[in-house]
Short mmCIF file of N, CA and C in Angstrom, two decimals:
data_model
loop_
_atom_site.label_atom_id
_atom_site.label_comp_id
_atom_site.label_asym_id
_atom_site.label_seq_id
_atom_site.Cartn_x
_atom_site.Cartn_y
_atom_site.Cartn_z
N UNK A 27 195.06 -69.47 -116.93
CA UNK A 27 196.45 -69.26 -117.19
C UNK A 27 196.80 -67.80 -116.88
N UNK A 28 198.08 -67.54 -116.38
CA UNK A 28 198.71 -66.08 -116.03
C UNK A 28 198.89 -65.77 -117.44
N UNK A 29 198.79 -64.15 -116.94
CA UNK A 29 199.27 -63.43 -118.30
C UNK A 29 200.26 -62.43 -117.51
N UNK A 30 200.78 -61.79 -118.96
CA UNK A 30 202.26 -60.49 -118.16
C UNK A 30 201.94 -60.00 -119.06
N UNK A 31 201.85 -58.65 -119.13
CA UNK A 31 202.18 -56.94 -120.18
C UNK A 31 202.99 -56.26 -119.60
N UNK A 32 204.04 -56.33 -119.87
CA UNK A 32 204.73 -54.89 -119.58
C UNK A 32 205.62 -54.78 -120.19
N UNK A 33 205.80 -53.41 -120.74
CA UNK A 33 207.39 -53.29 -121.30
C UNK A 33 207.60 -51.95 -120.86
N UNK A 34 208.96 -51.93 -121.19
CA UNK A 34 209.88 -51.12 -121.12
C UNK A 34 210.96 -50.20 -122.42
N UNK A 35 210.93 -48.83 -122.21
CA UNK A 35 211.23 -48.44 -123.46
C UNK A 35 211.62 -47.50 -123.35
N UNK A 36 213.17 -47.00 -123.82
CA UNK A 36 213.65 -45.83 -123.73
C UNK A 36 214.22 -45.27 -125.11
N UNK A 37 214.13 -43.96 -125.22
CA UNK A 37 214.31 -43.60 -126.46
C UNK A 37 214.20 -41.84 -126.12
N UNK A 38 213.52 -41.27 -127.66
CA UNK A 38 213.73 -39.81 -127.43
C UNK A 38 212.91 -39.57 -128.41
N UNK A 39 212.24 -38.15 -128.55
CA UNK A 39 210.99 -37.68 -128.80
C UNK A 39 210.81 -37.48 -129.73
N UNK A 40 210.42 -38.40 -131.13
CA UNK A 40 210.82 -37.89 -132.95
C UNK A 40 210.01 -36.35 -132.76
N UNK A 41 208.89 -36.02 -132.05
CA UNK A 41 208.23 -34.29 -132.33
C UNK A 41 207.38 -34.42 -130.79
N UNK A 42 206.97 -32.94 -130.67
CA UNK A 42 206.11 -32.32 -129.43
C UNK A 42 205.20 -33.43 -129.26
N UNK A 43 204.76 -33.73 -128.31
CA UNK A 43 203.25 -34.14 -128.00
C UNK A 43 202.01 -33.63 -128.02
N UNK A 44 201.33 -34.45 -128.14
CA UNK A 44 199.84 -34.02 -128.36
C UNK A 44 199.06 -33.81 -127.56
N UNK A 45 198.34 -32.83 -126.64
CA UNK A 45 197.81 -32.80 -125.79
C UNK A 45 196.29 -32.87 -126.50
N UNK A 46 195.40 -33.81 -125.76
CA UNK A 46 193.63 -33.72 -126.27
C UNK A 46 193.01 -34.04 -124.88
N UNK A 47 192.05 -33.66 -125.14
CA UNK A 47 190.71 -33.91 -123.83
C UNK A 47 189.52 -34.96 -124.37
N UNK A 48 189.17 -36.15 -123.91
CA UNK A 48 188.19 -36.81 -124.34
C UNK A 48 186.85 -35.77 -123.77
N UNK A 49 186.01 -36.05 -124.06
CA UNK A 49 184.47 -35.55 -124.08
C UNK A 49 184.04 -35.61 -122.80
N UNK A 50 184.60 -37.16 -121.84
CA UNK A 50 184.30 -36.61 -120.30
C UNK A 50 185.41 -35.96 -119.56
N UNK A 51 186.09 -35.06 -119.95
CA UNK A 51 187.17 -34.57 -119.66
C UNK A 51 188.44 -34.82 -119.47
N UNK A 52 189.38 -36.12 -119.72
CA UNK A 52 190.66 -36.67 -119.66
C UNK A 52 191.08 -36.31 -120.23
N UNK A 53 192.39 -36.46 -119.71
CA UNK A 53 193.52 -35.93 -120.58
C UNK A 53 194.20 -36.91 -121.19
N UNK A 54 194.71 -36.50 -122.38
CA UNK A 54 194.98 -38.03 -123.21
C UNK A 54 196.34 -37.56 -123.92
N UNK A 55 197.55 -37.97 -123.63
CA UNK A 55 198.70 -37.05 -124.55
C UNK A 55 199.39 -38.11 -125.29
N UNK A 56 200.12 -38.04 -126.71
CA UNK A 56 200.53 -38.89 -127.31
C UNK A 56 201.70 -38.18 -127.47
N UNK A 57 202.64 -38.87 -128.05
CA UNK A 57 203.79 -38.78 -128.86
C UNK A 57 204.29 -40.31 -129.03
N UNK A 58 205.77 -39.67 -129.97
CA UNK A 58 206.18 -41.09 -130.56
C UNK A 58 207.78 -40.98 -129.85
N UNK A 59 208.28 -42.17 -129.59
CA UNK A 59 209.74 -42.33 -128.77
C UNK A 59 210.40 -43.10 -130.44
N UNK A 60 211.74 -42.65 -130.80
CA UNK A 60 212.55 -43.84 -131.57
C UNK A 60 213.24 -44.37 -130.43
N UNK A 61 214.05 -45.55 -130.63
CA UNK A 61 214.98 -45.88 -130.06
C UNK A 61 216.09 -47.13 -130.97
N UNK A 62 217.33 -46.63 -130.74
CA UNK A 62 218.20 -47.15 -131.46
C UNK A 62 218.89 -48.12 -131.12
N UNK A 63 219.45 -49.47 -132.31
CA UNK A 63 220.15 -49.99 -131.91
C UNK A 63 221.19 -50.32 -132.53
N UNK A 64 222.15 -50.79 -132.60
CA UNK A 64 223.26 -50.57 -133.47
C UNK A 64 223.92 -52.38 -133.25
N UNK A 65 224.08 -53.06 -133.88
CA UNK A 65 224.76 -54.56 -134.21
C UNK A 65 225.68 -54.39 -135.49
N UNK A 66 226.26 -55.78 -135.17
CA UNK A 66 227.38 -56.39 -135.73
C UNK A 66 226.41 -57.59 -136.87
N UNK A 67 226.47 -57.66 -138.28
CA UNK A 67 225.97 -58.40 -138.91
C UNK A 67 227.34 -59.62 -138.87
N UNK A 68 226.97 -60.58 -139.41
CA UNK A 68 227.93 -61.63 -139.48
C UNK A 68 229.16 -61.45 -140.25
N UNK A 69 229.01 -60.86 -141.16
CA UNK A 69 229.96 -60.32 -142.52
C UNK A 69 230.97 -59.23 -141.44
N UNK A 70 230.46 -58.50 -140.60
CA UNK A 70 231.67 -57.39 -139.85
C UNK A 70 231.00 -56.02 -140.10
N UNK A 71 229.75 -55.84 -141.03
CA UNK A 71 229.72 -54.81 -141.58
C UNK A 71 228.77 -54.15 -140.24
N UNK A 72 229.00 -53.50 -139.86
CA UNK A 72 228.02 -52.47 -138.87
C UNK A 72 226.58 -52.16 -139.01
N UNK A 73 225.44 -52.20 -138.56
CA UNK A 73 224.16 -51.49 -139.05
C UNK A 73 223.49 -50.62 -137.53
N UNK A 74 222.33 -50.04 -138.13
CA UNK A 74 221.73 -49.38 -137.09
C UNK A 74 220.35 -49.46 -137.23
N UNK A 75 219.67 -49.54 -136.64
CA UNK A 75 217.84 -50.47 -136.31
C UNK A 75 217.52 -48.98 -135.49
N UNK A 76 216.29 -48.70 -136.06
CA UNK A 76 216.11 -47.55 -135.35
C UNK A 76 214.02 -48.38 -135.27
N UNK A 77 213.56 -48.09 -133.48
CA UNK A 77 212.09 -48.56 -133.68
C UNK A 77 211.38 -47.50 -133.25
N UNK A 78 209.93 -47.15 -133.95
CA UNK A 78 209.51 -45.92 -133.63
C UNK A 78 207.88 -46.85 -132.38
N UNK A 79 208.37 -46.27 -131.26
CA UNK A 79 206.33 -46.81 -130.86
C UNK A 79 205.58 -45.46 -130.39
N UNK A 80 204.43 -45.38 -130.08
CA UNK A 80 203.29 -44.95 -130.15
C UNK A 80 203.15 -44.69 -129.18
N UNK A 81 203.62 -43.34 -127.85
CA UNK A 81 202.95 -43.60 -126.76
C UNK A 81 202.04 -42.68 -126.24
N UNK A 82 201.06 -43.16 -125.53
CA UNK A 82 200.08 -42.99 -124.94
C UNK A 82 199.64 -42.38 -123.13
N UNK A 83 199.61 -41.48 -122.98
CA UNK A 83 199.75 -41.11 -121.31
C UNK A 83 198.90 -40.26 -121.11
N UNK A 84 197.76 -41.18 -120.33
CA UNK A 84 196.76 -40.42 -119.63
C UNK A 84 196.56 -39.48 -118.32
N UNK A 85 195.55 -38.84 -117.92
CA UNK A 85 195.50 -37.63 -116.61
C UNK A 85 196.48 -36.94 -116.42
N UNK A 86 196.64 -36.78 -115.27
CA UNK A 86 197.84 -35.49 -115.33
C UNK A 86 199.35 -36.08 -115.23
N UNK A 87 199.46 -36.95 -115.49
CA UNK A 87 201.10 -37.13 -116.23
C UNK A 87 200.79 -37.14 -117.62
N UNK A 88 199.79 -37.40 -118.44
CA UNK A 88 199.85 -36.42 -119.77
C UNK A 88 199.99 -34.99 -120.03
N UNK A 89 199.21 -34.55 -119.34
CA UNK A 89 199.84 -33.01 -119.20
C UNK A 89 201.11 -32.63 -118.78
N UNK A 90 201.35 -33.26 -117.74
CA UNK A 90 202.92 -33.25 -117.47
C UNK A 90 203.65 -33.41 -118.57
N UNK A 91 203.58 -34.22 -119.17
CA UNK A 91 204.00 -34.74 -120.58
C UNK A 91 204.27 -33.65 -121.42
N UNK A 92 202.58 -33.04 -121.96
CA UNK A 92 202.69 -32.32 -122.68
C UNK A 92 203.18 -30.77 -122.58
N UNK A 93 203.40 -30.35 -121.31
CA UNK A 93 203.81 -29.15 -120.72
C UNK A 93 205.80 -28.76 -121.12
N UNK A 94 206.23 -30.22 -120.90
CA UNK A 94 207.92 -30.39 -120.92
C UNK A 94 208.32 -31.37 -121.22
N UNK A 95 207.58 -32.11 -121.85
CA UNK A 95 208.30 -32.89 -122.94
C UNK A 95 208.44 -31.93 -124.08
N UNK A 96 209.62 -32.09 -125.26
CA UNK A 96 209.63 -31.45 -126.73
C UNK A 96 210.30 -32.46 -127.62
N UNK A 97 210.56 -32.27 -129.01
CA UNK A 97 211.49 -32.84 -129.99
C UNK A 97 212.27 -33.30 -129.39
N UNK A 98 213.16 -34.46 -129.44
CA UNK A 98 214.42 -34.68 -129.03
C UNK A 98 214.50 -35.38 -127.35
N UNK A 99 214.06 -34.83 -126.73
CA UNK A 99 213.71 -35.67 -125.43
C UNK A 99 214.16 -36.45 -124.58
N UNK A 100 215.03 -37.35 -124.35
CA UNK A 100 214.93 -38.55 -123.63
C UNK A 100 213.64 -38.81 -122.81
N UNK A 101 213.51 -39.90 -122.49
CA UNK A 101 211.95 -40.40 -121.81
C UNK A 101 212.61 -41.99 -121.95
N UNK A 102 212.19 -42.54 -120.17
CA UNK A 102 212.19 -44.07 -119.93
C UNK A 102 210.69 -44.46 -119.51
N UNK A 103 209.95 -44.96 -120.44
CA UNK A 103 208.92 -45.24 -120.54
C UNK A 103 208.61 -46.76 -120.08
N UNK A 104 207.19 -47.22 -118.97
CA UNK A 104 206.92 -48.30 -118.27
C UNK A 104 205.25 -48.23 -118.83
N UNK A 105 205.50 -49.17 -118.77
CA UNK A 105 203.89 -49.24 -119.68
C UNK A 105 203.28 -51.09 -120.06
N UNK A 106 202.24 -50.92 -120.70
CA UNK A 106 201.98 -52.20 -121.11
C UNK A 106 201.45 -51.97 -123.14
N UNK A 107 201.89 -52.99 -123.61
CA UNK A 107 201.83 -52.73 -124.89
C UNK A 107 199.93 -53.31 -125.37
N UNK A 108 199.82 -52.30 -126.05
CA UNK A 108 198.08 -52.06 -126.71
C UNK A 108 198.38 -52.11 -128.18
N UNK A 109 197.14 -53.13 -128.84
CA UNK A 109 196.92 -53.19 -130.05
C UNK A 109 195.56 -52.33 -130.15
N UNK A 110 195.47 -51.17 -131.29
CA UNK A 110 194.51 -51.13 -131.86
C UNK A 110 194.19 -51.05 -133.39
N UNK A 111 192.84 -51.54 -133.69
CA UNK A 111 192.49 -51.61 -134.76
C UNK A 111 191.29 -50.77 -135.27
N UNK A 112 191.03 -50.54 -136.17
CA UNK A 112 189.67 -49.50 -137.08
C UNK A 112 189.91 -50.23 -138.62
N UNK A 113 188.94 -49.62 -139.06
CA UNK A 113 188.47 -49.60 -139.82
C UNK A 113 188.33 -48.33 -141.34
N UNK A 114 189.22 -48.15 -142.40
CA UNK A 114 189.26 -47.02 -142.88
C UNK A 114 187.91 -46.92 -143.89
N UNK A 115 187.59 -45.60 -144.28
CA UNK A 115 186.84 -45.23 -144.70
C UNK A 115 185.94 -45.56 -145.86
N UNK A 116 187.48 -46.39 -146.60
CA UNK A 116 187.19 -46.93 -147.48
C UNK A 116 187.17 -48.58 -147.28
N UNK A 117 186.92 -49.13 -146.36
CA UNK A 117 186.65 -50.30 -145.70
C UNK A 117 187.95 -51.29 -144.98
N UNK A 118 189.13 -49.93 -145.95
CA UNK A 118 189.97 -51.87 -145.02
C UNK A 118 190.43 -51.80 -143.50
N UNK A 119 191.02 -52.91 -143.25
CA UNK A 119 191.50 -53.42 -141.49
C UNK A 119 192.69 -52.56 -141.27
N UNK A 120 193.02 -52.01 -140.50
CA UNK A 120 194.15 -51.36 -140.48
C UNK A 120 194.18 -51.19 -138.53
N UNK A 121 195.82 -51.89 -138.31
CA UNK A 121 195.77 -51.99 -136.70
C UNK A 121 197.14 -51.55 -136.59
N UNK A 122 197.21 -50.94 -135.47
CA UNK A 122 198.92 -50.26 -134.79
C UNK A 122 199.29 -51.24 -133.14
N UNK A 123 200.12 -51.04 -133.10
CA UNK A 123 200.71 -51.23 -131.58
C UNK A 123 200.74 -50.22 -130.78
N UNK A 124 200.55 -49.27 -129.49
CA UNK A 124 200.94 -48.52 -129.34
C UNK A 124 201.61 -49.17 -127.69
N UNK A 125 202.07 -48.40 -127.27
CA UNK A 125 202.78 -48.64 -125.62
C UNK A 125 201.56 -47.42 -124.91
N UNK A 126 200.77 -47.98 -123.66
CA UNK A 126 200.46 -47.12 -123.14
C UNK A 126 201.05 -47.21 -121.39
N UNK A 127 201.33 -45.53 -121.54
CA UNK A 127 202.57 -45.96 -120.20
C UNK A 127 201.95 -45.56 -118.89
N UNK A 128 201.91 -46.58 -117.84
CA UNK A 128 201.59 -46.62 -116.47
C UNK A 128 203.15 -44.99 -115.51
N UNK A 129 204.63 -45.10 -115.98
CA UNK A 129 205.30 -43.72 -115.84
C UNK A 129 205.70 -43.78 -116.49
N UNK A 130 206.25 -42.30 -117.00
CA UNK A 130 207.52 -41.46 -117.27
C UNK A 130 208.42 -41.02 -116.77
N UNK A 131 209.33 -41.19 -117.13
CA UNK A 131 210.68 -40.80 -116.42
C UNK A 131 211.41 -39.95 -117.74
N UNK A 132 211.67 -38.21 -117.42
CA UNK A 132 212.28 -37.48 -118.26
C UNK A 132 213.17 -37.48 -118.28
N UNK A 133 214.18 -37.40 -119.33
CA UNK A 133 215.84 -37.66 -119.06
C UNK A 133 216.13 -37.14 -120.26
N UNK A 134 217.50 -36.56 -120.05
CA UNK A 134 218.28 -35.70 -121.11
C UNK A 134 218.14 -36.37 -122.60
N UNK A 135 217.68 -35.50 -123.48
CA UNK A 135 217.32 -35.53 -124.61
C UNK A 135 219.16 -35.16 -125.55
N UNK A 136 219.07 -35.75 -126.83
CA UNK A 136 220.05 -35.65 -127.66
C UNK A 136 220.50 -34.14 -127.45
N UNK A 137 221.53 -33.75 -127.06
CA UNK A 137 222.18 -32.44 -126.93
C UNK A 137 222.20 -31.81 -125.66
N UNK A 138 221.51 -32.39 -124.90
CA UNK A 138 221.59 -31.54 -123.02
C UNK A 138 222.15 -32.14 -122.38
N UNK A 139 222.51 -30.89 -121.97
CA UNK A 139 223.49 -31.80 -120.75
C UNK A 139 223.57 -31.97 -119.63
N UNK A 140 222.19 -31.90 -118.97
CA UNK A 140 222.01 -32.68 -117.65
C UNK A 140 220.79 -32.96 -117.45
#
């Protein structure tokens, strides 16, 4: 049977990124994107959905990343979505989602204006 991963995700930078080096030398940069959405409940009353994911960007578009990306950000993120799981210290299961992104695309962050 076929399979598909990919998503798509645009948002803006809740803080800096993380730049790290694995042990055989990669570059591995994280940060987190929110992205908002705003609906109509049935009643009329307005709300706002805000989702935070996890992303992940290896070699040198992580560095790229981590060089000029900051707080606030815009970023249109292409990627495929990753589960991981561990194990805490004190034994229990504990697993995240993260997006790890194949590009980046930088784009005006909350307050700039171009």
């Amino acid at each position: 049977m076929a399979s598909f991963n990919k998503v798509i995700f645009m948002g803006n930078l809740t803080r800096d990124p993380e730049l790290r080096y694995t042990s055989g030398g990669a570059a591995v940069c994280n940060f987190t994107v929110a992205s908002n959405r705003t609906y109509t409940t049935k009643d009329g009353e307005r709300k706002d959905d805000t989702c935070f994911m996890r992303i992940t960007v290896w070699s040198k578009q992580g560095e790229n990343c981590a060089q000029y990306l900051t707080k606030g950000r815009g970023v249109l993120i292409e990627g495929r979505r990753e589960t991981r799981t561990w194990e805490t210290d004190d034994g229990q299961k504990r697993s995240a989602v993260d997006i790890v992104a194949d590009s980046v695309q930088f784009l005006p962050g909350r307050g700039d204006s171009g």
